[in-house]
Coordinates of C-alpha atoms in Angstrom, one line a residue:
X1052 CA 45.3 78.3 20.2
X1053 CA 47.0 81.3 22.3
X1054 CA 50.2 79.2 22.5
X1055 CA 50.1 78.6 18.8
X1056 CA 49.8 82.2 17.9
X1057 CA 52.6 83.0 20.2
X1058 CA 54.8 80.5 18.6
X1059 CA 53.8 81.8 15.2
X1060 CA 54.4 85.4 16.2
X1061 CA 57.9 85.1 17.7
X1062 CA 58.9 82.2 15.4
X1063 CA 58.1 84.2 12.4
X1064 CA 59.9 87.4 13.9
X1065 CA 63.2 85.7 14.7
X1066 CA 63.0 83.7 11.3
X1067 CA 62.8 87.0 9.4
X1068 CA 65.7 88.4 11.3
X1069 CA 67.7 85.5 10.6
X1070 CA 66.9 85.8 7.0
X1071 CA 68.2 89.4 7.1
X1072 CA 64.9 91.2 6.9
X1073 CA 65.1 94.7 8.5
X1074 CA 63.8 94.6 12.1
X1075 CA 61.0 97.1 11.4
X1076 CA 59.6 95.0 8.5
X1077 CA 60.2 91.8 10.5
X1078 CA 58.0 93.1 13.3
X1079 CA 55.3 94.3 11.2
X1080 CA 55.2 91.1 9.0
X1081 CA 55.3 88.8 12.0
X1082 CA 52.5 90.7 13.6
X1083 CA 50.4 90.4 10.3
X1084 CA 51.3 86.7 10.1
X1085 CA 49.9 86.2 13.6
X1086 CA 46.8 88.3 13.1
X1087 CA 45.9 86.3 10.0
X1088 CA 45.5 83.2 12.1
X1089 CA 42.4 84.9 13.7
X1090 CA 41.3 87.1 11.0
X1091 CA 41.1 86.8 7.1
X1092 CA 43.8 88.6 5.3
X1093 CA 42.0 92.0 4.3
X1094 CA 40.7 92.6 8.0
X1095 CA 44.3 91.6 9.3
X1096 CA 46.0 93.9 6.9
X1097 CA 43.6 96.7 7.9
X1098 CA 44.2 96.2 11.7
X1099 CA 47.9 96.3 11.1
X1100 CA 47.7 99.6 9.2
X1101 CA 45.3 101.2 11.5
X1102 CA 47.5 100.2 14.5
X1103 CA 50.6 101.5 12.9
X1104 CA 48.9 104.8 12.0
X1105 CA 47.2 105.3 15.5
X1106 CA 50.3 104.3 17.2
X1107 CA 52.1 107.3 15.6
X1108 CA 49.4 109.8 16.3
X1109 CA 50.7 110.9 19.6
X1110 CA 51.8 114.5 20.7
X1111 CA 54.4 112.7 23.1
X1112 CA 56.3 111.4 19.9
X1113 CA 57.1 114.7 18.7
X1114 CA 59.9 114.8 21.3
X1115 CA 61.8 112.2 19.7
X1116 CA 62.6 113.9 16.2
X1117 CA 63.1 117.3 18.1
X1118 CA 65.8 115.7 20.5
X1119 CA 67.4 113.8 17.7
X1120 CA 67.8 117.2 15.6
X1121 CA 69.1 119.0 18.8
X1122 CA 71.5 116.1 19.2
X1123 CA 72.7 116.3 15.7
X1124 CA 73.2 120.2 16.1
X1125 CA 75.3 119.5 19.2
X1126 CA 77.3 116.8 17.5
X1127 CA 78.4 119.3 14.8
X1128 CA 78.9 122.2 17.1
X1129 CA 82.3 121.2 18.7
X1130 CA 81.0 120.6 22.1
X1131 CA 82.9 117.1 22.5
X1132 CA 86.3 118.7 23.1
X1133 CA 84.8 121.3 25.4
X1134 CA 83.2 118.6 27.7
X1135 CA 86.6 116.7 27.6
X1136 CA 88.4 119.6 28.9
X1137 CA 85.7 120.3 31.5
X1138 CA 85.8 116.7 32.5
X1139 CA 89.6 117.1 33.2
X1140 CA 88.8 119.7 35.8
X1141 CA 86.3 117.4 37.7
X1142 CA 88.6 114.5 37.7
X1143 CA 91.7 116.4 38.8
X1144 CA 95.1 114.6 39.4
X1145 CA 94.0 111.1 39.8
X1146 CA 95.7 107.9 38.6
X1147 CA 94.7 107.2 35.1
X1148 CA 92.8 110.5 34.8
X1149 CA 92.2 110.3 31.2
X1150 CA 90.1 107.2 31.7
X1151 CA 88.0 109.0 34.1
X1152 CA 87.8 112.0 31.7
X1153 CA 86.4 109.5 29.1
X1154 CA 83.7 108.4 31.3
X1155 CA 82.5 111.8 32.6
X1156 CA 82.8 113.2 29.0
X1157 CA 80.6 110.3 27.9
X1158 CA 78.1 110.8 30.5
X1159 CA 77.7 114.7 29.7
X1160 CA 77.9 114.2 26.0
X1161 CA 75.6 111.4 26.0
X1162 CA 72.9 113.1 28.0
X1163 CA 73.2 116.2 25.8
X1164 CA 73.1 114.3 22.5
X1165 CA 70.8 111.4 23.7
X1166 CA 72.9 108.9 21.9
X1167 CA 75.3 106.4 23.2
X1168 CA 76.8 105.8 19.6
X1169 CA 77.5 109.5 19.1
X1170 CA 79.0 109.8 22.5
X1171 CA 81.2 106.7 21.7
X1172 CA 82.3 108.3 18.3
X1173 CA 82.7 112.0 19.6
X1174 CA 84.5 111.3 22.8
X1175 CA 86.3 108.2 21.9
X1176 CA 87.6 109.6 18.7
X1177 CA 88.8 112.8 20.6
X1178 CA 90.3 110.8 23.5
X1179 CA 92.0 107.9 21.6
X1180 CA 95.0 109.9 20.3
X1181 CA 95.5 111.8 23.6
X1182 CA 95.4 108.5 25.8
X1183 CA 97.8 106.8 23.3
X1184 CA 100.3 109.6 23.5
X1185 CA 100.2 109.2 27.4
X1186 CA 100.9 105.6 27.2
X1187 CA 97.6 104.1 27.9
X1188 CA 96.8 100.7 26.4
X1189 CA 94.2 101.2 23.6
X1190 CA 92.3 98.0 24.5
X1191 CA 91.8 99.4 28.1
X1192 CA 90.7 102.9 26.7
X1193 CA 88.3 101.3 24.2
X1194 CA 86.8 99.1 27.2
X1195 CA 86.1 102.2 29.2
X1196 CA 84.6 104.2 26.2
X1197 CA 82.5 101.4 25.3
X1198 CA 81.0 100.7 28.7
X1199 CA 80.5 104.4 29.8
X1200 CA 78.9 105.8 26.8
X1201 CA 75.5 104.0 27.5
X1202 CA 75.1 106.1 30.8
X1203 CA 73.9 109.1 28.9
X1204 CA 70.8 106.9 27.9
X1205 CA 69.7 107.1 31.4
X1206 CA 70.6 110.5 32.1
X1207 CA 67.9 112.9 30.5
X1208 CA 67.0 113.9 27.8
X1209 CA 66.7 110.0 26.8
X1210 CA 64.6 108.8 23.8
X1211 CA 64.8 105.4 25.3
X1212 CA 62.7 106.7 28.3
X1213 CA 60.3 108.5 25.9
X1214 CA 59.7 105.4 24.0
X1215 CA 59.1 103.6 27.2
X1216 CA 56.6 106.2 28.3
X1217 CA 54.6 105.7 25.3
X1218 CA 54.5 101.9 25.4
X1219 CA 53.8 101.7 28.9
X1220 CA 50.6 103.6 28.7
X1221 CA 51.7 107.1 29.4
X1222 CA 54.1 107.0 32.4
X1223 CA 55.2 110.4 33.3
X1224 CA 58.1 111.4 31.1
X1225 CA 59.2 114.1 33.8
X1226 CA 59.4 111.1 36.4
X1227 CA 61.4 109.1 34.2
X1228 CA 63.7 111.7 33.3
X1229 CA 64.5 112.5 37.0
X1230 CA 64.4 108.9 37.9
X1231 CA 67.3 108.3 35.4
X1232 CA 69.8 110.6 37.1
X1233 CA 71.0 108.5 40.1
X1234 CA 71.2 105.1 38.0
X1235 CA 73.0 107.0 35.1
X1236 CA 75.4 108.4 37.7
X1237 CA 75.9 105.0 39.4
X1238 CA 76.6 103.4 36.0
X1239 CA 79.5 106.1 35.3
X1240 CA 80.7 106.0 38.8
X1241 CA 81.0 102.0 38.6
X1242 CA 83.0 102.3 35.4
X1243 CA 85.3 104.9 37.2
X1244 CA 85.9 102.5 40.2
X1245 CA 87.1 99.6 37.8
X1246 CA 89.0 101.8 35.6
X1247 CA 90.8 103.4 38.7
X1248 CA 91.9 100.0 40.0
X1249 CA 93.3 98.9 36.6
X1250 CA 94.9 102.3 36.1
X1251 CA 96.5 102.0 39.6
X1252 CA 97.8 98.7 38.9
X1253 CA 99.4 99.7 35.5
X1254 CA 100.7 103.0 37.0
X1255 CA 99.0 105.2 34.4
X1256 CA 100.2 108.7 34.6
X1257 CA 98.6 111.3 36.7
X1258 CA 97.2 114.7 35.0
X1259 CA 98.7 118.0 35.7
X1260 CA 96.8 120.5 37.6
X1261 CA 95.1 123.2 35.6
X1262 CA 96.0 126.7 36.6
X1263 CA 93.0 128.6 38.0
X1264 CA 92.9 130.9 35.2
X1265 CA 92.7 128.2 32.5
X1266 CA 90.2 126.4 34.5
X1267 CA 88.0 129.3 34.6
X1268 CA 88.2 129.7 30.9
X1269 CA 87.5 126.1 30.3
X1270 CA 84.3 126.2 32.6
X1271 CA 83.0 129.2 30.8
X1272 CA 83.3 127.6 27.4
X1273 CA 81.6 124.5 28.6
X1274 CA 78.8 126.2 30.5
X1275 CA 76.7 127.0 27.5
X1276 CA 76.5 123.2 26.4
X1277 CA 75.8 122.2 30.0
X1278 CA 73.1 125.0 30.3
X1279 CA 71.0 122.7 28.0
X1280 CA 70.5 120.3 30.7
X1281 CA 69.5 123.0 33.1
X1282 CA 67.2 124.6 30.8
X1283 CA 65.4 121.3 29.8
X1284 CA 65.1 119.7 33.3
X1285 CA 64.5 123.1 35.0
X1286 CA 61.7 124.0 32.6
X1287 CA 60.1 120.4 33.1
X1288 CA 60.4 120.3 36.9
X1289 CA 59.1 123.9 37.3
X1290 CA 56.1 123.2 35.2
X1291 CA 57.1 125.8 32.5
X1292 CA 56.8 123.3 29.5
X1293 CA 56.2 119.6 28.9
X1294 CA 58.7 117.0 27.8
X1295 CA 57.5 117.5 24.2
X1296 CA 57.7 121.2 24.4
X1297 CA 61.2 120.9 26.0
X1298 CA 62.3 119.1 23.0
X1299 CA 61.5 122.0 20.6
X1300 CA 63.2 124.4 23.1
X1301 CA 66.1 122.2 22.9
X1302 CA 66.4 122.7 19.3
X1303 CA 66.1 126.5 19.4
X1304 CA 69.0 126.3 22.2
X1305 CA 71.3 124.2 20.3
X1306 CA 70.6 126.4 17.1
X1307 CA 71.8 129.6 19.0
X1308 CA 74.7 127.8 20.4
X1309 CA 76.0 126.2 17.4
X1310 CA 75.3 129.2 14.9
X1311 CA 75.8 132.1 17.4
X1312 CA 77.9 131.2 20.3
X1313 CA 80.3 128.6 19.1
X1314 CA 79.9 129.4 15.5
X1315 CA 81.2 125.8 14.5
X1316 CA 77.9 125.3 12.3
X1317 CA 76.8 127.3 9.4
X1318 CA 73.5 127.7 7.7
X1319 CA 74.9 125.9 4.7
X1320 CA 75.5 122.8 7.2
X1321 CA 71.7 122.8 8.3
X1322 CA 70.1 120.9 5.4
X1323 CA 72.4 117.9 6.0
X1324 CA 71.9 118.0 9.6
X1325 CA 68.2 118.0 9.3
X1326 CA 68.2 115.4 6.5
X1327 CA 70.3 113.2 9.0
X1328 CA 67.7 113.8 11.8
X1329 CA 64.8 113.1 9.5
X1330 CA 66.4 109.7 8.5
X1331 CA 67.1 108.6 12.0
X1332 CA 63.7 109.8 13.3
X1333 CA 62.0 107.9 10.4
X1334 CA 63.6 104.6 11.2
X1335 CA 62.5 105.0 14.8
X1336 CA 58.9 106.0 13.9
X1337 CA 58.6 102.9 11.6
X1338 CA 59.8 100.7 14.4
X1339 CA 57.4 102.3 16.7
X1340 CA 54.3 101.9 14.4
X1341 CA 55.3 98.3 13.5
X1342 CA 55.7 97.5 17.2
X1343 CA 52.1 98.9 17.9
X1344 CA 50.8 96.4 15.5
X1345 CA 52.7 93.6 17.3
X1346 CA 51.5 94.9 20.7
X1347 CA 47.9 94.5 19.5
X1348 CA 48.4 91.1 18.3
X1349 CA 50.0 90.1 21.6
X1350 CA 47.2 91.6 23.6
X1351 CA 44.7 90.0 21.3
X1352 CA 46.3 86.5 21.8
X1353 CA 46.5 87.2 25.7
X1354 CA 50.3 86.8 25.4
X1355 CA 51.2 89.2 28.3
X1356 CA 48.5 87.5 30.5
X1357 CA 49.9 84.0 29.6
X1358 CA 53.7 85.0 30.4
X1359 CA 52.4 86.7 33.5
X1360 CA 50.7 83.7 34.7
X1361 CA 53.6 81.5 33.9
X1362 CA 56.2 83.7 35.8
X1363 CA 53.9 83.8 38.8
X1364 CA 53.4 80.1 38.6
X1365 CA 57.1 79.7 38.8
X1366 CA 57.3 81.6 42.0
X1367 CA 55.2 84.6 43.7
X1368 CA 58.6 85.8 45.2
X1369 CA 59.2 89.5 43.7
X1370 CA 62.9 88.9 44.0
X1371 CA 62.7 85.5 41.8
X1372 CA 60.6 86.9 39.3
X1373 CA 62.8 90.2 38.8
X1374 CA 65.8 87.9 38.6
X1375 CA 64.1 86.1 35.7
X1376 CA 63.1 89.2 33.9
X1377 CA 66.7 90.6 34.3
X1378 CA 68.1 87.5 32.9
X1379 CA 65.7 87.3 29.9
X1380 CA 66.4 91.1 29.2
X1381 CA 70.2 90.6 29.5
X1382 CA 69.9 87.8 26.8
X1383 CA 67.4 89.9 24.6
X1384 CA 69.9 92.8 24.9
X1385 CA 72.8 90.6 23.4
X1386 CA 70.9 90.1 20.2
X1387 CA 68.6 93.1 19.8
X1388 CA 69.1 96.7 19.9
X1389 CA 67.5 98.9 22.5
X1390 CA 64.4 100.5 20.8
X1391 CA 63.0 97.4 19.5
X1392 CA 63.6 95.4 22.7
X1393 CA 61.8 98.1 24.7
X1394 CA 58.9 98.1 22.0
X1395 CA 58.3 94.4 22.0
X1396 CA 59.2 93.5 25.8
X1397 CA 57.5 96.4 27.8
X1398 CA 54.0 95.0 27.0
X1399 CA 55.0 91.5 28.2
X1400 CA 56.8 92.4 31.4
X1401 CA 55.1 95.5 32.6
X1402 CA 51.9 93.6 33.6
X1403 CA 54.0 91.1 35.5
X1404 CA 55.8 93.9 37.4
X1405 CA 52.6 95.8 38.2
X1406 CA 51.3 92.4 39.7
X1407 CA 54.2 92.2 42.0
X1408 CA 53.6 95.8 42.9
X1409 CA 56.5 97.5 41.0
X1410 CA 56.2 101.2 40.1
X1411 CA 56.2 101.7 36.4
X1412 CA 58.9 104.4 36.7
X1413 CA 61.1 102.1 38.6
X1414 CA 60.4 99.3 36.1
X1415 CA 61.4 101.5 33.2
X1416 CA 64.8 102.6 34.7
X1417 CA 65.5 99.0 35.3
X1418 CA 64.7 97.9 31.9
X1419 CA 66.7 100.7 30.1
X1420 CA 69.6 100.0 32.5
X1421 CA 69.5 96.5 31.6
X1422 CA 69.3 97.0 27.9
X1423 CA 72.2 99.6 28.0
X1424 CA 74.6 96.7 28.8
X1425 CA 73.5 95.0 25.7
X1426 CA 74.8 98.0 23.7
X1427 CA 78.3 96.9 24.9
X1428 CA 78.1 93.2 23.9
X1429 CA 78.6 91.2 20.8
X1430 CA 77.2 90.4 18.3
X1431 CA 75.1 93.4 17.8
X1432 CA 76.3 95.8 20.3
X1433 CA 76.4 99.3 18.6
X1434 CA 78.3 100.9 21.1
X1435 CA 80.9 98.3 21.0
X1436 CA 81.4 98.4 17.2
X1437 CA 81.7 102.3 17.1
X1438 CA 84.1 102.2 20.2
X1439 CA 86.3 99.8 18.4
X1440 CA 86.1 101.5 15.1
X1441 CA 87.1 104.9 16.5
X1442 CA 89.9 103.3 18.3
X1443 CA 91.2 101.0 15.7
X1444 CA 90.9 97.9 18.3
X1445 CA 89.8 94.5 17.0
X1446 CA 86.7 93.3 18.7
X1447 CA 88.0 89.8 19.6
X1448 CA 90.9 91.6 21.7
X1449 CA 88.5 93.6 23.9
X1450 CA 86.0 91.0 25.0
X1451 CA 88.3 89.5 28.1
X1452 CA 89.2 93.3 29.2
X1453 CA 85.4 94.1 29.1
X1454 CA 84.5 91.3 31.6
X1455 CA 85.5 93.4 35.1
X1456 CA 83.4 96.3 33.6
X1457 CA 80.6 94.1 32.8
X1458 CA 80.5 92.7 36.5
X1459 CA 80.1 96.4 37.8
X1460 CA 77.4 97.1 35.4
X1461 CA 75.7 94.0 36.7
X1462 CA 76.3 94.9 40.4
X1463 CA 74.8 98.5 39.6
X1464 CA 71.8 96.8 37.8
X1465 CA 71.4 94.7 40.9
X1466 CA 71.1 97.8 43.1
X1467 CA 68.9 99.7 40.7
X1468 CA 66.7 96.6 40.5
X1469 CA 66.2 95.7 44.2
X1470 CA 66.4 99.4 45.8
X1471 CA 63.5 101.2 44.3
X1472 CA 64.5 104.6 45.9
X1473 CA 67.6 104.7 43.8
X1474 CA 65.3 105.4 40.9
X1475 CA 62.2 106.9 42.7
X1476 CA 64.0 109.5 45.2
X1477 CA 64.2 112.4 42.9
X1478 CA 60.8 112.0 41.3
X1479 CA 59.2 111.8 44.9
X1480 CA 61.4 114.8 46.0
X1481 CA 60.8 117.2 43.0
X1482 CA 57.5 116.1 41.7
X1483 CA 55.6 114.8 44.6
X1484 CA 55.3 111.6 42.4

């Protein structure tokens, strides 16, 4: 019976996706159909409704709309160009410097806005004309932009890590945030290594040195934006406020920055900014609510237990099991966006990882890192589509140039997966985790 419920649950889900049903509705309807195999229609509908409502009744979830609103305010506040100028100072006179600037700016912007797509659009849109003017191949630049923008999803504040914390049963958000720093930097540095090799072979130009006076002005202009990271993480680590309270602080900070300091956002712009944040938040919340119903359906049918037993029956070697999980997640990431993938597959694979003694923080970072790669791959990679859109490069022309970048991302994923201290060092150092 359990295998039949599993087949119906996932079969109906993928069938609904193929039919073009929005993923939130596909999740909810497939959960309802599978529960109806165990309960009559009215009780099944009641269970789905209750689980959707109770799944959203969480103080932790308040962080998501607040961080989205803060990111929207920052996106309109003109910080992209300031972070790009600051990134030039960090890179200095290196071969293909504008490619490295793109990577670092994506890491900074993505971590502040919490969105890989926003980083790809804002940074890529600003860098593309500058890179073209300096003789860079647009395909190469697009590949760099697309593969580096997801790094901001690992560097806090990250909505993906908040979602994982909720689904995993309350894994510490502070620990997850701290754990994301080194893997996020590893992802960015890997892209820089590959882009450096390509830039050196193609003899891309070296950037001019910036005079000290100009460098000081650029740094001072960028510091208020970078200060958000210090305020948020400093407050969380020091115990001044929780991650959820930090999201509200982020909104106040970005409002002051955009309205008073940079003055690139006016009061008249706020209704539109808030409406965009509400629309994005509502889509994510509907996804979370529907996924809670699916999680209950899976738990009631013992699906996580069955999958755990199946994987452990294949091998009791943790390395083999983690390789299998990573391969499955890489395939899932190709066809599914990050948030629904986290919501669906965390309840399935987390018990398996616990069975082999893997820390839930380490597993969460591994899972998010893995799904970040999916954002750069066709056919549904949102970062890939946005990156190609802002640069004007056709998707079919960028697939081959992406391959060396994918290779370094897979190597970085291997390091994150099989060396736990890459993720756990900072939480253990700063939080005594």
